[in-house]
C-alpha positions in Angstrom: -34.0 -93.0 90.4 -36.9 -95.4 90.0 -35.6 -97.6 87.1 -32.1 -97.8 88.6 -33.4 -98.6 92.1 -35.8 -101.3 90.8 -33.1 -102.9 88.7 -30.6 -102.9 91.6 -33.0 -104.5 94.1 -33.9 -107.2 91.5 -30.2 -107.9 91.2 -29.8 -108.1 94.9 -32.7 -110.5 95.2 -31.2 -112.7 92.5 -27.9 -112.8 94.3 -29.6 -113.5 97.7 -31.5 -116.4 96.2 -28.2 -118.0 95.4 -26.0 -116.8 98.3 -28.5 -116.4 101.1 -27.9 -112.7 101.5 -26.9 -109.9 99.2 -26.3 -106.1 99.3 -26.2 -103.5 96.6 -25.8 -99.8 96.1 -26.6 -97.2 93.4 -24.8 -93.9 93.0 -25.4 -90.8 90.7 -29.1 -91.4 90.9 -32.2 -89.3 91.8 -35.3 -89.5 93.9 -36.5 -93.1 93.9 -40.0 -92.7 95.4 -41.1 -94.9 98.2 -38.3 -96.8 100.0 -40.7 -99.4 101.2 -41.6 -100.4 97.6 -38.1 -101.8 97.1 -38.0 -103.5 100.4 -41.4 -105.1 99.7 -40.0 -106.6 96.5 -38.5 -109.3 98.8 -41.7 -110.4 100.3 -43.0 -112.8 97.6 -39.6 -114.5 97.6 -39.7 -115.3 101.3 -36.9 -112.9 102.0 -36.4 -109.9 104.2 -35.8 -106.7 102.3 -34.1 -103.5 103.2 -33.9 -100.2 101.3 -32.6 -96.8 102.0 -31.5 -93.6 100.2 -29.9 -90.3 101.0 -31.5 -87.2 99.5 -31.3 -83.5 99.0 -30.1 -81.9 102.2 -33.0 -80.7 104.4 -31.9 -81.5 108.0 -29.5 -80.2 110.5 -27.5 -82.4 113.0 -28.3 -82.4 116.7 -27.1 -79.0 118.2 -26.4 -77.7 114.6 -28.2 -75.3 112.3 -26.6 -76.1 108.9 -28.4 -78.5 106.6 -26.1 -81.5 106.1 -28.5 -84.5 105.9 -31.5 -85.5 103.8 -34.7 -87.1 105.2 -32.7 -90.3 104.6 -35.5 -93.0 104.9 -34.9 -96.6 106.0 -37.4 -99.4 105.0 -37.6 -103.0 106.2 -40.1 -105.5 104.8 -40.7 -108.9 106.6 -43.3 -111.5 105.4 -45.9 -113.0 107.6 -48.3 -115.9 107.0 -51.9 -114.6 107.4 -51.2 -111.2 108.9 -50.1 -108.3 106.6 -46.4 -108.1 106.2 -44.4 -106.1 108.7 -43.3 -103.1 106.6 -41.4 -100.3 108.5 -40.7 -97.3 106.3 -39.6 -94.1 108.0 -37.7 -90.9 107.5 -34.9 -90.3 109.9 -36.1 -86.8 110.3 -39.1 -86.1 112.6 -41.2 -85.5 109.5 -40.6 -85.6 105.8 -39.9 -82.3 104.0 -43.2 -82.6 102.1 -45.1 -82.2 105.4 -43.8 -78.7 105.7 -45.1 -77.9 102.2 -48.5 -79.4 103.1 -48.8 -77.4 106.3 -47.7 -74.2 104.5 -50.5 -74.8 101.9 -53.0 -75.4 104.7 -51.6 -72.5 106.8 -51.3 -74.8 109.8 -48.7 -74.4 112.5 -46.1 -77.1 112.9 -45.8 -79.4 115.9 -43.0 -78.7 118.3 -39.8 -80.6 117.5 -40.2 -80.7 113.8 -38.0 -77.9 112.5 -35.8 -74.9 113.2 -35.3 -71.5 111.6 -32.2 -70.4 109.8 -30.7 -69.3 113.1 -31.2 -72.7 114.8 -34.2 -71.8 116.9 -37.3 -74.0 117.0 -40.2 -72.7 114.9 -43.8 -73.6 114.4 -44.2 -71.5 111.2 -43.9 -73.9 108.2 -42.8 -71.1 105.8 -40.0 -70.1 108.2 -39.1 -73.8 108.5 -38.8 -74.1 104.7 -36.0 -71.6 104.9 -34.5 -73.4 108.0 -34.0 -77.1 108.6 -35.8 -80.2 109.6 -34.8 -81.8 112.9 -33.7 -85.5 113.2 -36.1 -88.1 114.4 -36.6 -87.4 118.1 -36.7 -83.6 117.7 -34.6 -80.8 119.2 -31.6 -81.7 121.3 -31.1 -85.0 123.1 -34.0 -85.0 125.7 -36.3 -86.9 123.4 -33.7 -88.9 121.5 -32.9 -86.4 118.7 -29.3 -87.6 118.7 -30.5 -91.1 117.8 -32.4 -89.8 114.8 -29.3 -87.9 113.8 -27.2 -91.1 114.1 -29.7 -93.0 111.9 -29.7 -90.3 109.3 -25.9 -90.2 109.2 -25.8 -94.1 109.0 -28.0 -93.9 105.9 -25.7 -91.3 104.3 -22.7 -93.5 105.0 -24.3 -96.7 103.6 -25.7 -94.9 100.5 -23.2 -92.1 99.7 -19.9 -93.1 101.3 -20.1 -96.9 100.6 -21.4 -96.4 97.1 -18.7 -93.9 96.2 -21.4 -91.3 95.6 -22.1 -87.8 96.9 -22.6 -87.4 100.6 -22.8 -84.6 103.2 -22.1 -81.1 101.8 -21.6 -82.6 98.3 -25.4 -83.3 98.1 -27.7 -80.7 96.7 -29.5 -78.3 99.0 -33.1 -77.2 98.6 -32.2 -74.0 96.9 -29.7 -75.4 94.4 -32.2 -76.0 91.6 -32.0 -78.9 89.1 -28.7 -80.7 89.3 -27.3 -83.9 87.8 -28.1 -87.0 89.9 -26.1 -87.0 93.1 -28.3 -89.3 95.2 -27.3 -92.8 96.2 -29.3 -95.8 97.4 -28.5 -99.0 99.5 -30.4 -102.3 99.2 -30.2 -105.6 101.1 -32.0 -109.0 101.1 -31.8 -112.0 103.4 -33.1 -115.4 102.5 -35.2 -116.7 105.4 -34.5 -120.3 104.4 -30.9 -119.7 105.3 -32.0 -119.4 108.9 -35.1 -121.6 109.2 -38.1 -123.0 107.4 -39.9 -120.0 105.9 -43.4 -121.2 106.7 -42.6 -121.7 110.3 -41.0 -118.3 110.4 -44.1 -116.7 108.9 -46.3 -118.5 111.4 -44.2 -117.1 114.2 -44.4 -113.7 112.6 -48.2 -113.9 112.8 -47.8 -114.9 116.5 -45.4 -112.0 117.1 -47.6 -109.4 115.4 -50.8 -110.5 117.0 -49.2 -110.4 120.5 -48.8 -106.6 120.0 -52.2 -106.1 118.4 -54.0 -108.1 121.1 -52.2 -106.5 124.0 -53.9 -104.2 126.5 -55.0 -100.8 125.1 -54.2 -97.4 126.6 -57.2 -95.4 127.8 -59.1 -93.8 124.9 -57.7 -96.3 122.3 -59.3 -99.4 121.0 -56.7 -100.6 118.6 -52.9 -101.2 118.4 -51.3 -101.2 114.9 -48.0 -102.7 113.7 -45.8 -101.2 111.0 -47.4 -101.2 107.6 -50.9 -102.1 108.7 -52.5 -98.7 108.4 -51.0 -98.3 104.9 -52.3 -101.6 103.7 -55.8 -100.7 104.9 -55.6 -97.3 103.3 -54.4 -98.8 100.1 -57.4 -101.1 100.0 -59.8 -98.3 100.9 -58.5 -95.8 98.3 -58.4 -98.3 95.5 -62.1 -98.8 96.2 -63.1 -95.2 96.9 -60.5 -93.0 95.2 -57.6 -90.9 96.4 -58.3 -87.5 98.2 -56.2 -84.6 96.8 -55.9 -81.2 98.4 -57.6 -78.5 96.4 -54.4 -76.5 95.9 -52.6 -79.7 94.6 -55.6 -80.3 92.3 -55.5 -76.8 90.9 -51.7 -77.1 90.4 -52.1 -80.4 88.5 -54.9 -79.0 86.3 -52.7 -75.9 85.5 -49.7 -78.1 84.7 -51.9 -80.3 82.4 -53.1 -77.2 80.6 -49.5 -76.0 80.1 -48.5 -79.4 78.7 -51.7 -79.7 76.6 -52.6 -83.1 78.0 -56.1 -84.2 79.1 -57.2 -83.7 82.7 -60.3 -85.9 82.8 -60.9 -86.1 86.6 -63.9 -85.0 88.6 -63.5 -82.8 91.6 -65.9 -83.4 94.5 -65.4 -80.1 96.3 
């Protein structure tokens, strides 16, 4: 997934540089990692980048219990001048599938609105949820906008799977299907800011836009407002300086795998 996705986005950026905007899709692929990575490839070229992918089926539609959609993330990256770029990268499910695994390892209950069991009832048990389905962004039903998350997830499946002529819906692998040939599809887009206005003026206005939110009145008990991507940029800088925390069970699993593959595992554990 990674090499094909990177090559596709590079091609989209080349086309957008000439034409002002370009779109591309990849089919018969695999997991491509972080959607935001490909959207952010547009930033240094003074472009707006978009990336999305369908995935292994993990989620049920609103009012349903059958898994028909993946976590189907959408990512947008928009450059600014002095502020960090606006990078919005989100799953169209309430949480990504990996969060259920993390909560199961930590033996923590899920939050309401994250998942349902195999019979379509909400559950807070991560192990039960792993045999059920994730819920669309917005949670159970329509009261908190679950139908909107369902619509976004389906939109991604259409742009990636249907438009690319790849697998979609029930044709995608499910979580219990085991290793299968690549059936995942991706969608990419790029817009040249200079096709609309002067890029430097645009980026200066982006600074103004982002600061308006960050400097706005804070709710009680809060002293800071973030914009999309800001927390991640700060965490990246911190962990590059201080290292990356890894849960002990993940650590033990990596060490065991390294032993099985007979490769060095020269890392220190602080706990």
